Structure formats: structure tokens, C-alpha cells
Tab-separated table of C-alpha atoms and ligand atoms in Angstrom:
chain	number	residue	atom	x	y	z
A	1	MET	CA	82.791	-5.956	21.156
A	2	LYS	CA	83.641	-8.544	18.845
A	3	ILE	CA	79.661	-8.277	17.538
A	4	ILE	CA	80.654	-4.503	17.121
A	5	LEU	CA	83.996	-4.592	15.568
A	6	ASN	CA	82.532	-7.602	13.179
A	7	TYR	CA	80.081	-5.533	12.131
A	8	LEU	CA	82.367	-2.341	11.487
A	9	TYR	CA	84.157	-4.570	9.256
A	10	HIS	CA	81.083	-5.645	7.206
A	11	PHE	CA	80.338	-2.342	6.917
A	12	PHE	CA	83.567	-0.665	5.696
A	13	ARG	CA	83.405	-3.955	3.332
A	14	LEU	CA	80.006	-2.551	1.308
A	15	PHE	CA	82.233	0.656	0.734
A	16	PHE	CA	85.629	-0.146	0.760
A	17	PRO	CA	85.367	-3.571	-0.659
A	18	SER	CA	89.381	-5.745	-1.259
A	19	HIS	CA	90.225	-7.073	-4.411
A	20	CYS	CA	91.060	-10.481	-6.160
A	21	GLU	CA	95.151	-8.898	-7.092
A	22	ALA	CA	94.509	-11.128	-10.429
A	23	CYS	CA	91.376	-10.320	-12.183
A	24	ASN	CA	90.555	-7.345	-9.421
A	25	LYS	CA	86.905	-8.649	-8.899
A	26	ASN	CA	85.413	-7.506	-5.692
A	27	LEU	CA	85.796	-10.340	-3.164
A	28	LEU	CA	82.634	-12.213	-1.747
A	29	LYS	CA	83.060	-13.298	1.704
A	30	GLY	CA	85.221	-15.839	2.362
A	31	GLU	CA	88.118	-15.470	-0.465
A	32	LYS	CA	91.040	-13.757	0.204
A	33	THR	CA	93.490	-12.256	-1.997
A	34	LEU	CA	92.331	-13.782	-4.589
A	35	CYS	CA	88.427	-14.627	-5.816
A	36	PHE	CA	87.498	-18.356	-6.272
A	37	ASN	CA	87.992	-18.824	-10.178
A	38	CYS	CA	91.610	-17.171	-9.983
A	39	LEU	CA	92.631	-19.522	-7.341
A	40	LEU	CA	90.904	-22.859	-9.241
A	41	ASP	CA	92.295	-21.321	-12.413
A	42	ILE	CA	95.970	-20.965	-10.926
A	43	PRO	CA	98.054	-22.809	-14.172
A	44	LYS	CA	100.371	-24.645	-11.127
A	45	THR	CA	103.580	-26.969	-11.986
A	46	ASN	CA	102.749	-29.404	-9.464
A	47	PHE	CA	107.116	-30.468	-9.940
A	48	HIS	CA	106.192	-31.379	-6.547
A	49	LYS	CA	104.845	-34.108	-7.752
A	50	GLU	CA	107.174	-35.603	-10.187
A	51	LYS	CA	111.012	-35.358	-9.221
A	52	GLU	CA	112.437	-35.498	-13.085
A	53	ASN	CA	111.025	-31.773	-14.445
A	54	SER	CA	111.448	-29.488	-16.913
A	55	LEU	CA	113.042	-26.685	-13.978
A	56	ASN	CA	114.787	-29.409	-12.527
A	57	LYS	CA	116.942	-29.112	-16.259
A	58	LEU	CA	118.398	-26.252	-15.823
A	59	PHE	CA	120.265	-27.297	-13.242
A	60	TYR	CA	121.806	-30.977	-14.705
A	61	GLY	CA	125.167	-30.775	-14.614
A	62	ILE	CA	125.866	-27.618	-13.987
A	63	THR	CA	125.292	-27.061	-9.759
A	64	ASN	CA	124.329	-30.536	-7.394
A	65	ILE	CA	120.019	-29.614	-7.068
A	66	LYS	CA	118.189	-32.136	-5.503
A	67	TYR	CA	114.584	-31.215	-5.608
A	68	SER	CA	112.978	-27.942	-7.762
A	69	THR	CA	109.592	-26.085	-7.968
A	70	ALA	CA	107.453	-23.615	-8.488
A	71	PHE	CA	104.011	-22.794	-7.609
A	72	PHE	CA	102.193	-21.573	-11.326
A	73	PHE	CA	103.754	-21.009	-14.531
A	74	PHE	CA	105.023	-17.486	-15.653
A	75	ARG	CA	102.749	-17.175	-18.886
A	76	LYS	CA	102.930	-14.108	-21.034
A	77	GLY	CA	98.949	-12.648	-20.709
A	78	SER	CA	98.370	-14.041	-18.019
A	79	LYS	CA	96.875	-12.275	-15.266
A	80	TYR	CA	99.512	-14.241	-12.176
A	81	ARG	CA	102.188	-11.959	-14.156
A	82	THR	CA	100.679	-9.910	-12.136
A	83	LEU	CA	100.791	-10.537	-8.876
A	84	ILE	CA	104.530	-10.722	-9.351
A	85	HIS	CA	104.704	-7.238	-10.997
A	86	LYS	CA	102.531	-5.519	-7.034
A	87	LEU	CA	104.712	-8.398	-4.677
A	88	LYS	CA	108.166	-6.324	-7.060
A	89	TYR	CA	107.274	-2.979	-7.467
A	90	LYS	CA	103.683	-2.165	-6.426
A	91	GLY	CA	105.180	-2.771	-2.186
A	92	LYS	CA	102.596	-5.272	-2.085
A	93	ASP	CA	105.119	-7.080	1.023
A	94	TYR	CA	101.554	-9.193	2.331
A	95	LEU	CA	101.599	-10.980	-1.241
A	96	GLY	CA	104.750	-12.750	-0.722
A	97	ILE	CA	103.311	-14.472	2.644
A	98	GLU	CA	100.333	-14.957	1.035
A	99	LEU	CA	101.845	-16.653	-1.751
A	100	GLY	CA	104.361	-18.479	0.225
A	101	ARG	CA	101.191	-19.420	2.320
A	102	MET	CA	99.738	-20.660	-0.535
A	103	SER	CA	102.105	-22.385	-2.186
A	104	GLY	CA	103.633	-24.382	1.512
A	105	ALA	CA	99.780	-25.868	1.339
A	106	GLU	CA	101.026	-27.338	-1.675
A	107	ILE	CA	104.397	-28.692	-0.911
A	108	LYS	CA	104.089	-29.133	2.652
A	109	ASP	CA	103.056	-32.739	2.727
A	110	SER	CA	105.538	-33.756	-0.720
A	111	PHE	CA	109.204	-34.413	-0.547
A	112	PHE	CA	109.970	-31.022	-0.050
A	113	SER	CA	108.956	-31.726	3.300
A	114	GLU	CA	112.406	-33.447	3.840
A	115	ILE	CA	114.114	-29.582	4.384
A	116	ASP	CA	115.645	-28.780	7.148
A	117	ILE	CA	115.282	-24.857	6.547
A	118	ILE	CA	114.370	-21.912	4.018
A	119	ILE	CA	116.789	-20.149	2.829
A	120	PRO	CA	115.616	-16.931	0.543
A	121	VAL	CA	117.989	-15.343	-2.570
A	122	PRO	CA	119.377	-11.866	-1.001
A	123	LEU	CA	118.154	-8.850	-2.094
A	124	HIS	CA	120.908	-6.499	-3.020
A	125	PRO	CA	121.010	-3.978	-0.058
A	126	ALA	CA	119.748	-0.811	-2.095
A	127	LYS	CA	117.299	-2.342	-3.466
A	128	LYS	CA	116.063	-3.425	-0.151
A	129	ARG	CA	116.777	0.041	1.323
A	130	ILE	CA	113.964	1.215	-2.241
A	131	ARG	CA	111.496	-1.351	-1.779
A	132	GLY	CA	111.585	-1.752	1.950
A	133	TYR	CA	111.444	-5.704	1.875
A	134	ASN	CA	113.085	-8.911	0.296
A	135	GLN	CA	110.043	-10.430	-2.001
A	136	SER	CA	112.012	-14.080	-1.275
A	137	GLU	CA	112.521	-12.969	2.131
A	138	MET	CA	107.923	-12.556	1.898
A	139	ILE	CA	107.513	-15.615	0.398
A	140	SER	CA	110.211	-17.738	2.711
A	141	LYS	CA	107.983	-16.286	5.562
A	142	GLY	CA	104.832	-17.543	4.156
A	143	LEU	CA	106.248	-20.838	3.489
A	144	SER	CA	108.282	-21.730	6.148
A	145	GLU	CA	104.636	-20.934	8.700
A	146	ILE	CA	102.729	-23.436	6.636
A	147	MET	CA	105.977	-25.950	6.094
A	148	ASP	CA	106.746	-25.472	9.994
A	149	LYS	CA	110.821	-24.955	8.693
A	150	PRO	CA	112.519	-22.178	9.696
A	151	TYR	CA	113.756	-19.486	7.537
A	152	LYS	CA	117.239	-17.826	7.780
A	153	THR	CA	118.436	-14.470	6.186
A	154	ASP	CA	121.815	-14.248	8.060
A	155	ILE	CA	123.544	-17.226	5.971
A	156	LEU	CA	123.334	-16.087	1.888
A	157	LEU	CA	124.325	-12.800	1.507
A	158	ARG	CA	124.793	-10.472	-1.614
A	159	ASN	CA	128.265	-8.688	-1.958
A	160	ILE	CA	127.723	-5.249	-2.476
A	161	PHE	CA	128.803	-4.237	-6.492
A	162	THR	CA	129.763	-1.070	-7.429
A	163	GLU	CA	129.753	-1.019	-10.762
A	164	THR	CA	126.942	-1.696	-13.271
A	165	GLN	CA	125.852	-4.772	-15.062
A	166	THR	CA	125.129	-2.912	-18.309
A	167	LYS	CA	128.467	-1.896	-19.365
A	168	LYS	CA	129.792	-6.034	-18.791
A	169	ASN	CA	129.750	-8.324	-21.463
A	170	LEU	CA	128.349	-11.172	-21.184
A	171	GLU	CA	131.056	-13.442	-19.495
A	172	GLU	CA	131.749	-10.641	-17.235
A	173	ARG	CA	128.187	-11.071	-16.393
A	174	ARG	CA	127.984	-14.088	-15.811
A	175	LYS	CA	131.290	-13.948	-14.188
A	176	ASN	CA	130.188	-10.722	-11.938
A	177	VAL	CA	126.661	-12.814	-10.552
A	178	ASN	CA	129.124	-15.339	-10.055
A	179	THR	CA	130.509	-13.718	-7.462
A	180	ALA	CA	127.713	-11.556	-6.200
A	181	PHE	CA	126.703	-13.803	-3.014
A	182	LYS	CA	128.350	-14.868	-0.279
A	183	LEU	CA	128.075	-17.686	2.460
A	184	LYS	CA	127.745	-17.030	6.315
A	185	ASN	CA	127.610	-18.189	9.271
A	186	GLN	CA	127.828	-21.680	6.991
A	187	GLN	CA	128.244	-24.341	10.079
A	188	TYR	CA	124.832	-23.309	10.338
A	189	ILE	CA	123.603	-25.147	7.588
A	190	GLU	CA	126.099	-28.105	7.257
A	191	GLY	CA	124.472	-31.449	7.098
A	192	LYS	CA	120.968	-29.737	6.218
A	193	HIS	CA	118.807	-30.169	3.558
A	194	VAL	CA	118.167	-25.902	2.340
A	195	LEU	CA	114.885	-24.624	0.474
A	196	LEU	CA	116.178	-22.082	-1.631
A	197	VAL	CA	113.979	-19.600	-2.747
A	198	ASP	CA	113.541	-16.922	-5.230
A	199	ASP	CA	110.575	-14.593	-7.025
A	200	VAL	CA	110.914	-16.257	-10.285
A	201	VAL	CA	112.903	-18.202	-12.685
A	202	THR	CA	113.930	-17.552	-15.704
A	203	THR	CA	117.357	-18.760	-16.853
A	204	GLY	CA	118.236	-19.789	-12.914
A	205	SER	CA	121.520	-18.328	-13.285
A	206	THR	CA	120.744	-16.520	-9.781
A	207	LEU	CA	119.958	-19.614	-8.061
A	208	ILE	CA	123.241	-21.625	-9.824
A	209	ALA	CA	124.976	-19.015	-7.847
A	210	CYS	CA	123.392	-19.565	-5.020
A	211	ALA	CA	123.609	-23.107	-4.349
A	212	ASN	CA	126.986	-23.130	-5.598
A	213	GLU	CA	127.606	-21.319	-2.600
A	214	LEU	CA	125.576	-22.747	-0.035
A	215	LEU	CA	126.837	-26.080	-1.327
A	216	LYS	CA	130.487	-25.266	0.454
A	217	SER	CA	129.191	-25.944	3.776
A	218	LYS	CA	130.189	-29.511	4.670
A	219	ASN	CA	127.370	-31.879	3.273
A	220	VAL	CA	125.077	-29.656	2.617
A	221	VAL	CA	121.578	-30.484	0.472
A	222	VAL	CA	120.343	-27.680	-1.762
A	223	SER	CA	116.389	-27.662	-3.136
A	224	ILE	CA	114.713	-24.828	-4.982
A	225	PHE	CA	111.579	-23.594	-4.848
A	226	SER	CA	110.144	-20.442	-6.635
A	227	VAL	CA	106.906	-18.812	-7.217
A	228	ALA	CA	106.463	-18.904	-10.671
A	229	PHE	CA	108.463	-20.124	-13.353
A	230	ALA	CA	108.806	-18.424	-16.949
A	231	ASP	CA	109.467	-21.564	-18.773
A	232	ASN	CA	108.838	-20.091	-22.379
A	233	LEU	CA	110.330	-15.799	-21.949
B	1	ZN	ZN1	89.870	-13.115	-9.770
């Protein structure tokens, strides 16, 4: 049976080869999601090797973040931007899990091993309905599997707004993001080290709002992980 299945798999692969999600070349045997070249070329931040880094600086004096890292830099014209685009807008939820696994393998033996629990940035329920999933939750799933730490989605939630952001001025918008999240079951994270997970960080305002909410729980420590860091947009 196994031999037949294996044969069928290779037979179909001949006609429907899977493609590298970054450069679109056919994948070879042993390659998964990304081809070997794309895997080698990822513009990694390696921030899990330096506690003081340019991502961490976004939070200095604003909120209390212990460690922060991102898997790769998100830069104009980069072929890796397409990974985030497919994850957010093309229904490729499995890419989130795969990126989470890759990232988990990078950081699990670093000081990030100190974390106790993984919490994704929640998506607005209306957006989640349209997209079918929360991409940060998919990333958390992959991270959780490799780092062997639980992830929870019932602690940090979105408040539901009816007004649109676009009609607001900057000050109102900032206030809006500050009240966009709410903490539930906060006793669950008391005294714990939480890894807050996002897909892309640009200004950090969403993460700051989420961290401030998590920090309302007693003796909680917050660190940050994002797949991509848009440091020069
Ligand atoms: Zn490739």
C-alpha cells in the first residue's frame, strides 16, 4: 500500500509539481514551501542573537518589552514580500504555519526559550470571517509546534468597532488603536512570559497596544515575535 501511495505521489508530482512560494520555480525532491536557494537567501534579522536591536528600539520608553525579534526584513522589491501577501490575501493559511515552524527552529535555542506561552495578535472578527483565519494564529501554531510551548487565542481579543478608521484624524486613530484590544482570562498569564506574535511590524503601534493590554496582568513579561520587519518603508 505504502509503495503504491508513494508511486502515486511521484506520478502526480510529475504533472502537478509544487512551486517555491517565493520565486515560483518547481520544487525538487526534498524541498518544501521554498526552494533551496530561496531558503538560503532569506534576509534574516538574527535579532534572536542580540537583545538590543532595531526592532526592540521601537518600544523603548513606550511599553515594556523584554525581547523582540523578526524572522526576516520586509523590503521593497524583495521576493519574500510575496510570502506575506499570499498569507494575508490569497488564502494560503498553511504558509503561516510553515513560516512559524521555520522561525521556531531559528529561535528555540536562543533566549526566547524562556517564554511560557504564545499569544497571536487577534484579528478583527469581521476580517477573520472574510479571510477564514487569523494569519498570526497560523504563525503561532507553527511556532508552538517547534518551540513546544502552548498558544492561546482566548486571552487577547479585539474590541468590535462600528466606525471606520479612515474618517478619524491621527490623534483619534491612535486612541482607537489603544482601545482596540481587551484582555480576558488574565489570571492565566499571571507571572508568565508571553510571546506576542504578529505577521509584519512597521511602526509597532498594534504591538504596543496589545502589549499594554497584556501588561495589565500581574507580573507578566512580554516579548515580541513577527515574521517580517519593515524597517525601511
Ligand atoms: Zn525559490
